[in-house]
Amino acid sequence: MDAGFYGQMGQQYYLSLFSIIMELQNIFNSWASGQTAKKFTEKQWLLSKWENIEGIDWPQEKIAAMVDQITMRLGLLPDHSLLDLGCGGGWLLKKMQPIIKKGVGIDISFNMLQHAASFFQEGDWVTGQAAQIPFKEATFDRLLSYFVFINIQDKEYIKKSLQEIHRVLKKGGKALIGQLPDKDKSADYDQDKSEYLDYCQERFSLGQNYRDENYVPLQLYDRDEFCEMALQTGMTCRSDQSFNPFYRPGQDLTINWRFDVILEKNS
Ligand SMILES: C[S@@+](CC[C@H](N)C(=O)[O-])C[C@H]1O[C@@H](n2cnc3c(N)ncnc32)[C@H](O)[C@@H]1O
């Protein structure tokens, strides 16, 4: 037995210890993720998992149009830091990253962040929730939260989240809370959705979609009420039409059955 043999044994020992630790970490993460999902699903919040990042019904042209709309509304500049709150699979942040200085994605779903990190290694992915953002005050120039509040129905939670958005934004910072379903326009939504599904069925075969596995409580919002809650935090609030998630060639880029809210922290 020589020193080389013991060296090799030691290396193997450390390697197997390392893989056991990694395995335990995976078991813990998946347990913790399950617990979070359970807690939030019990509260009837959707943990929407968009498996298809640039999926079948999200062609490049539509994604590019949506990214343009968001960029314009947020007024993104090359020296900006951006927090993507409820980033999901991270595909929006991936699109924004080349035009800003720094992007960070937060999501309550560890699985979604793992998914994001697997195809976008340069990103910063942090587990966290809207009502308790794990960053110190005045950290970000811009904040985006797209297709997230659509699932949140607890008003106290929304108020806390707005306070948190105000806290982490720098003075002069802006936030875009997008795709809030308008409570007065659900008939228009139903009509557009049915036309859109017909259009998709003729052209696409739908892939696996985790959303089907979840109970989806679509939360309807009142524009004025949402803005009033935001005003209470000291931010200004402007509502605007949302990007049309059923967009296809020849259709309007924006729709009236959902709205975006643009918040600004002036002091
Ligand atoms: C429909 S997906 C949208 C993801 C991404 N913003 C996009 O546009 O593709 C909603 C995401 O919000 C996350 N989410 C839901 N409630 C949240 C909360 N309270 N705090 C942080 N993230 C939340 C979900 O886990 C999910 O990834």
GROMACS .gro file of C-alpha atoms and ligand atoms in nm:
model
  294
    1MET     CA    1   0.000   0.000   0.000
    2ASP     CA    2   0.156   0.327  -0.100
    3ALA     CA    3   0.067   0.692  -0.046
    4GLY     CA    4  -0.099   0.702  -0.392
    5PHE     CA    5  -0.340   0.427  -0.289
    6TYR     CA    6  -0.440   0.612   0.031
    7GLY     CA    7  -0.468   0.933  -0.169
    8GLN     CA    8  -0.710   0.766  -0.408
    9MET     CA    9  -0.911   0.615  -0.120
   10GLY     CA   10  -0.935   0.960   0.039
   11GLN     CA   11  -1.048   1.114  -0.288
   12GLN     CA   12  -1.315   0.848  -0.332
   13TYR     CA   13  -1.428   0.895   0.028
   14TYR     CA   14  -1.470   1.271  -0.024
   15LEU     CA   15  -1.644   1.215  -0.356
   16SER     CA   16  -1.902   0.981  -0.207
   17LEU     CA   17  -1.946   1.209   0.095
   18PHE     CA   18  -2.003   1.497  -0.147
   19SER     CA   19  -2.263   1.303  -0.348
   20ILE     CA   20  -2.444   1.199  -0.027
   21ILE     CA   21  -2.457   1.565   0.083
   22MET     CA   22  -2.583   1.671  -0.261
   23GLU     CA   23  -2.847   1.399  -0.251
   24LEU     CA   24  -2.959   1.506   0.100
   25GLN     CA   25  -2.973   1.865  -0.021
   26ASN     CA   26  -3.194   1.759  -0.314
   27ILE     CA   27  -3.426   1.564  -0.082
   28PHE     CA   28  -3.452   1.866   0.150
   29ASN     CA   29  -3.513   2.109  -0.137
   30SER     CA   30  -3.783   1.898  -0.289
   31TRP     CA   31  -3.951   1.854   0.052
   32ALA     CA   32  -3.931   2.230   0.123
   33SER     CA   33  -4.063   2.311  -0.222
   34GLY     CA   34  -4.356   2.072  -0.168
   35GLN     CA   35  -4.432   2.239   0.166
   36THR     CA   36  -4.433   2.585   0.008
   37ALA     CA   37  -4.653   2.465  -0.277
   38LYS     CA   38  -4.895   2.306  -0.027
   39LYS     CA   39  -4.913   2.622   0.181
   40PHE     CA   40  -4.982   2.842  -0.118
   41THR     CA   41  -5.220   2.604  -0.291
   42GLU     CA   42  -5.420   2.579   0.030
   43LYS     CA   43  -5.457   2.953   0.011
   44GLN     CA   44  -5.582   2.897  -0.342
   45TRP     CA   45  -5.289   3.065  -0.504
   46LEU     CA   46  -5.172   2.920  -0.824
   47LEU     CA   47  -4.820   2.793  -0.854
   48SER     CA   48  -4.833   2.818  -1.225
   49LYS     CA   49  -4.558   2.623  -1.390
   50TRP     CA   50  -4.498   2.720  -1.742
   51GLU     CA   51  -4.310   2.424  -1.863
   52ASN     CA   52  -4.295   2.555  -2.213
   53ILE     CA   53  -4.063   2.852  -2.197
   54GLU     CA   54  -4.094   2.958  -2.555
   55GLY     CA   55  -4.381   2.726  -2.610
   56ILE     CA   56  -4.605   2.625  -2.888
   57ASP     CA   57  -4.856   2.904  -2.847
   58TRP     CA   58  -4.583   3.160  -2.768
   59PRO     CA   59  -4.404   3.209  -3.100
   60GLN     CA   60  -4.099   3.435  -3.111
   61GLU     CA   61  -4.291   3.715  -3.279
   62LYS     CA   62  -4.542   3.732  -2.993
   63ILE     CA   63  -4.271   3.716  -2.728
   64ALA     CA   64  -4.077   3.997  -2.900
   65ALA     CA   65  -4.388   4.215  -2.910
   66MET     CA   66  -4.459   4.154  -2.542
   67VAL     CA   67  -4.100   4.226  -2.442
   68ASP     CA   68  -4.113   4.553  -2.639
   69GLN     CA   69  -4.430   4.658  -2.459
   70ILE     CA   70  -4.284   4.580  -2.115
   71THR     CA   71  -3.953   4.753  -2.194
   72MET     CA   72  -4.135   5.064  -2.314
   73ARG     CA   73  -4.369   5.079  -2.013
   74LEU     CA   74  -4.086   5.032  -1.764
   75GLY     CA   75  -3.856   5.272  -1.951
   76LEU     CA   76  -3.565   5.029  -1.914
   77LEU     CA   77  -3.215   5.174  -1.953
   78PRO     CA   78  -2.870   5.011  -1.978
   79ASP     CA   79  -2.766   5.112  -1.624
   80HIS     CA   80  -3.083   4.976  -1.459
   81SER     CA   81  -3.116   4.696  -1.208
   82LEU     CA   82  -3.438   4.498  -1.245
   83LEU     CA   83  -3.621   4.267  -1.007
   84ASP     CA   84  -3.851   4.015  -1.175
   85LEU     CA   85  -4.100   3.930  -0.899
   86GLY     CA   86  -4.264   3.592  -0.964
   87CYS     CA   87  -4.017   3.523  -1.243
   88GLY     CA   88  -4.133   3.162  -1.298
   89GLY     CA   89  -3.916   2.998  -1.564
   90GLY     CA   90  -3.722   3.323  -1.606
   91TRP     CA   91  -3.779   3.367  -1.977
   92LEU     CA   92  -3.886   3.733  -1.949
   93LEU     CA   93  -3.581   3.820  -1.742
   94LYS     CA   94  -3.365   3.641  -1.996
   95LYS     CA   95  -3.504   3.872  -2.265
   96MET     CA   96  -3.454   4.185  -2.051
   97GLN     CA   97  -3.101   4.101  -1.937
   98PRO     CA   98  -2.918   4.222  -2.253
   99ILE     CA   99  -3.069   4.571  -2.222
  100ILE     CA  100  -3.005   4.627  -1.850
  101LYS     CA  101  -2.712   4.615  -1.610
  102LYS     CA  102  -2.838   4.357  -1.364
  103GLY     CA  103  -3.142   4.131  -1.335
  104VAL     CA  104  -3.262   3.925  -1.040
  105GLY     CA  105  -3.552   3.678  -1.042
  106ILE     CA  106  -3.758   3.591  -0.735
  107ASP     CA  107  -4.018   3.318  -0.710
  108ILE     CA  108  -4.188   3.125  -0.431
  109SER     CA  109  -4.142   2.808  -0.630
  110PHE     CA  110  -3.798   2.656  -0.593
  111ASN     CA  111  -3.879   2.420  -0.880
  112MET     CA  112  -3.942   2.710  -1.114
  113LEU     CA  113  -3.612   2.870  -1.015
  114GLN     CA  114  -3.429   2.544  -1.075
  115HIS     CA  115  -3.590   2.537  -1.414
  116ALA     CA  116  -3.486   2.898  -1.483
  117ALA     CA  117  -3.129   2.834  -1.370
  118SER     CA  118  -3.100   2.528  -1.590
  119PHE     CA  119  -3.133   2.726  -1.910
  120PHE     CA  120  -3.011   3.068  -1.799
  121GLN     CA  121  -2.702   3.018  -1.584
  122GLU     CA  122  -2.596   3.385  -1.569
  123GLY     CA  123  -2.915   3.489  -1.389
  124ASP     CA  124  -2.953   3.544  -1.015
  125TRP     CA  125  -3.242   3.333  -0.887
  126VAL     CA  126  -3.370   3.381  -0.535
  127THR     CA  127  -3.650   3.205  -0.349
  128GLY     CA  128  -3.887   3.459  -0.198
  129GLN     CA  129  -4.239   3.591  -0.197
  130ALA     CA  130  -4.402   3.920  -0.294
  131ALA     CA  131  -4.508   4.013   0.060
  132GLN     CA  132  -4.159   3.958   0.198
  133ILE     CA  133  -3.899   4.048  -0.063
  134PRO     CA  134  -3.557   3.934   0.057
  135PHE     CA  135  -3.367   4.251  -0.041
  136LYS     CA  136  -3.282   4.566   0.145
  137GLU     CA  137  -3.458   4.893   0.074
  138ALA     CA  138  -3.383   5.102  -0.234
  139THR     CA  139  -3.209   4.817  -0.419
  140PHE     CA  140  -3.374   4.823  -0.763
  141ASP     CA  141  -3.438   5.081  -1.035
  142ARG     CA  142  -3.716   4.877  -1.189
  143LEU     CA  143  -3.948   4.592  -1.089
  144LEU     CA  144  -4.156   4.367  -1.309
  145SER     CA  145  -4.430   4.133  -1.195
  146TYR     CA  146  -4.606   3.978  -1.491
  147PHE     CA  147  -4.886   3.720  -1.474
  148VAL     CA  148  -4.834   3.691  -1.096
  149PHE     CA  149  -5.097   3.900  -0.915
  150ILE     CA  150  -5.352   3.738  -1.145
  151ASN     CA  151  -5.341   3.452  -0.891
  152ILE     CA  152  -5.341   3.646  -0.565
  153GLN     CA  153  -5.675   3.710  -0.402
  154ASP     CA  154  -5.594   3.811  -0.045
  155LYS     CA  155  -5.619   4.192  -0.023
  156GLU     CA  156  -5.400   4.216   0.285
  157TYR     CA  157  -5.135   4.017   0.102
  158ILE     CA  158  -5.159   4.251  -0.197
  159LYS     CA  159  -5.119   4.555   0.030
  160LYS     CA  160  -4.812   4.403   0.196
  161SER     CA  161  -4.667   4.322  -0.145
  162LEU     CA  162  -4.718   4.680  -0.262
  163GLN     CA  163  -4.541   4.806   0.050
  164GLU     CA  164  -4.256   4.570  -0.024
  165ILE     CA  165  -4.236   4.689  -0.384
  166HIS     CA  166  -4.219   5.047  -0.258
  167ARG     CA  167  -3.946   4.951  -0.008
  168VAL     CA  168  -3.710   4.777  -0.252
  169LEU     CA  169  -3.744   5.039  -0.527
  170LYS     CA  170  -3.498   5.326  -0.543
  171LYS     CA  171  -3.628   5.683  -0.544
  172GLY     CA  172  -3.751   5.750  -0.898
  173GLY     CA  173  -3.793   5.375  -0.947
  174LYS     CA  174  -4.079   5.220  -1.143
  175ALA     CA  175  -4.273   4.895  -1.118
  176LEU     CA  176  -4.493   4.728  -1.375
  177ILE     CA  177  -4.756   4.493  -1.236
  178GLY     CA  178  -4.895   4.332  -1.544
  179GLN     CA  179  -5.188   4.122  -1.665
  180LEU     CA  180  -5.442   4.204  -1.393
  181PRO     CA  181  -5.782   4.071  -1.506
  182ASP     CA  182  -6.042   4.348  -1.512
  183LYS     CA  183  -6.349   4.255  -1.308
  184ASP     CA  184  -6.585   4.440  -1.543
  185LYS     CA  185  -6.456   4.280  -1.861
  186SER     CA  186  -6.466   3.905  -1.804
  187ALA     CA  187  -6.723   3.855  -2.082
  188ASP     CA  188  -6.479   4.015  -2.331
  189TYR     CA  189  -6.207   3.782  -2.202
  190ASP     CA  190  -6.430   3.473  -2.245
  191GLN     CA  191  -6.514   3.576  -2.600
  192ASP     CA  192  -6.148   3.637  -2.700
  193LYS     CA  193  -6.034   3.319  -2.531
  194SER     CA  194  -6.281   3.103  -2.715
  195GLU     CA  195  -6.172   3.252  -3.051
  196TYR     CA  196  -5.810   3.206  -2.955
  197LEU     CA  197  -5.857   2.840  -2.859
  198ASP     CA  198  -6.023   2.773  -3.195
  199TYR     CA  199  -5.729   2.940  -3.367
  200CYS     CA  200  -5.476   2.730  -3.167
  201GLN     CA  201  -5.660   2.404  -3.213
  202GLU     CA  202  -5.643   2.443  -3.589
  203ARG     CA  203  -5.270   2.508  -3.586
  204PHE     CA  204  -5.093   2.364  -3.282
  205SER     CA  205  -5.078   2.048  -3.082
  206LEU     CA  206  -5.068   2.155  -2.720
  207GLY     CA  207  -4.777   2.034  -2.510
  208GLN     CA  208  -4.785   1.923  -2.150
  209ASN     CA  209  -4.898   2.212  -1.937
  210TYR     CA  210  -4.860   2.202  -1.561
  211ARG     CA  211  -5.128   2.464  -1.525
  212ASP     CA  212  -5.385   2.194  -1.592
  213GLU     CA  213  -5.277   2.018  -1.274
  214ASN     CA  214  -5.356   2.317  -1.058
  215TYR     CA  215  -5.677   2.470  -0.943
  216VAL     CA  216  -5.678   2.813  -1.105
  217PRO     CA  217  -5.853   3.085  -0.912
  218LEU     CA  218  -5.840   3.370  -1.159
  219GLN     CA  219  -5.855   3.681  -0.945
  220LEU     CA  220  -6.055   3.968  -1.089
  221TYR     CA  221  -5.942   4.322  -1.010
  222ASP     CA  222  -6.089   4.667  -0.988
  223ARG     CA  223  -5.849   4.920  -1.143
  224ASP     CA  224  -5.935   5.200  -0.904
  225GLU     CA  225  -5.916   4.981  -0.598
  226PHE     CA  226  -5.577   4.845  -0.696
  227CYS     CA  227  -5.443   5.195  -0.755
  228GLU     CA  228  -5.586   5.315  -0.423
  229MET     CA  229  -5.393   5.041  -0.243
  230ALA     CA  230  -5.077   5.143  -0.428
  231LEU     CA  231  -5.130   5.513  -0.353
  232GLN     CA  232  -5.139   5.430   0.019
  233THR     CA  233  -4.775   5.321  -0.002
  234GLY     CA  234  -4.675   5.664  -0.135
  235MET     CA  235  -4.625   5.554  -0.498
  236THR     CA  236  -4.806   5.711  -0.792
  237CYS     CA  237  -5.020   5.473  -0.994
  238ARG     CA  238  -5.131   5.471  -1.356
  239SER     CA  239  -5.327   5.193  -1.519
  240ASP     CA  240  -5.292   5.106  -1.883
  241GLN     CA  241  -5.409   4.833  -2.122
  242SER     CA  242  -5.224   4.502  -2.106
  243PHE     CA  243  -5.038   4.317  -2.375
  244ASN     CA  244  -5.272   4.078  -2.553
  245PRO     CA  245  -5.174   3.726  -2.439
  246PHE     CA  246  -5.387   3.592  -2.727
  247TYR     CA  247  -5.198   3.803  -2.976
  248ARG     CA  248  -5.160   3.664  -3.327
  249PRO     CA  249  -5.087   3.830  -3.658
  250GLY     CA  250  -5.352   4.085  -3.746
  251GLN     CA  251  -5.480   4.120  -3.387
  252ASP     CA  252  -5.444   4.417  -3.152
  253LEU     CA  253  -5.128   4.424  -2.943
  254THR     CA  254  -5.322   4.531  -2.634
  255ILE     CA  255  -5.658   4.428  -2.487
  256ASN     CA  256  -5.912   4.587  -2.254
  257TRP     CA  257  -6.000   4.283  -2.041
  258ARG     CA  258  -5.672   4.300  -1.853
  259PHE     CA  259  -5.475   4.597  -1.734
  260ASP     CA  260  -5.121   4.683  -1.634
  261VAL     CA  261  -5.039   4.910  -1.347
  262ILE     CA  262  -4.734   5.135  -1.360
  263LEU     CA  263  -4.615   5.247  -1.018
  264GLU     CA  264  -4.359   5.516  -0.949
  265LYS     CA  265  -4.174   5.590  -0.627
  266ASN     CA  266  -4.112   5.962  -0.616
  267SER     CA  267  -4.000   5.995  -0.257
  268LIG     C1  268  -4.804   3.250  -1.438
  268LIG     S1  269  -4.644   3.240  -1.368
  268LIG     C2  270  -4.567   3.381  -1.444
  268LIG     C3  271  -4.419   3.368  -1.446
  268LIG     C4  272  -4.346   3.484  -1.516
  268LIG     N1  273  -4.367   3.612  -1.454
  268LIG     C5  274  -4.387   3.490  -1.662
  268LIG     O1  275  -4.445   3.589  -1.706
  268LIG     O2  276  -4.360   3.392  -1.732
  268LIG     C6  277  -4.669   3.296  -1.200
  268LIG     C7  278  -4.545   3.279  -1.113
  268LIG     O3  279  -4.562   3.353  -0.993
  268LIG     C8  280  -4.513   3.278  -0.884
  268LIG     N2  281  -4.580   3.327  -0.765
  268LIG     C9  282  -4.712   3.308  -0.731
  268LIG     N3  283  -4.739   3.372  -0.616
  268LIG    C10  284  -4.623   3.433  -0.578
  268LIG    C11  285  -4.587   3.514  -0.465
  268LIG     N4  286  -4.677   3.542  -0.373
  268LIG     N5  287  -4.461   3.559  -0.454
  268LIG    C12  288  -4.368   3.527  -0.551
  268LIG     N6  289  -4.395   3.451  -0.658
  268LIG    C13  290  -4.521   3.404  -0.671
  268LIG    C14  291  -4.547   3.134  -0.921
  268LIG     O4  292  -4.467   3.041  -0.852
  268LIG    C15  293  -4.521   3.134  -1.071
  268LIG     O5  294  -4.390   3.099  -1.105
   0.00000   0.00000   0.00000
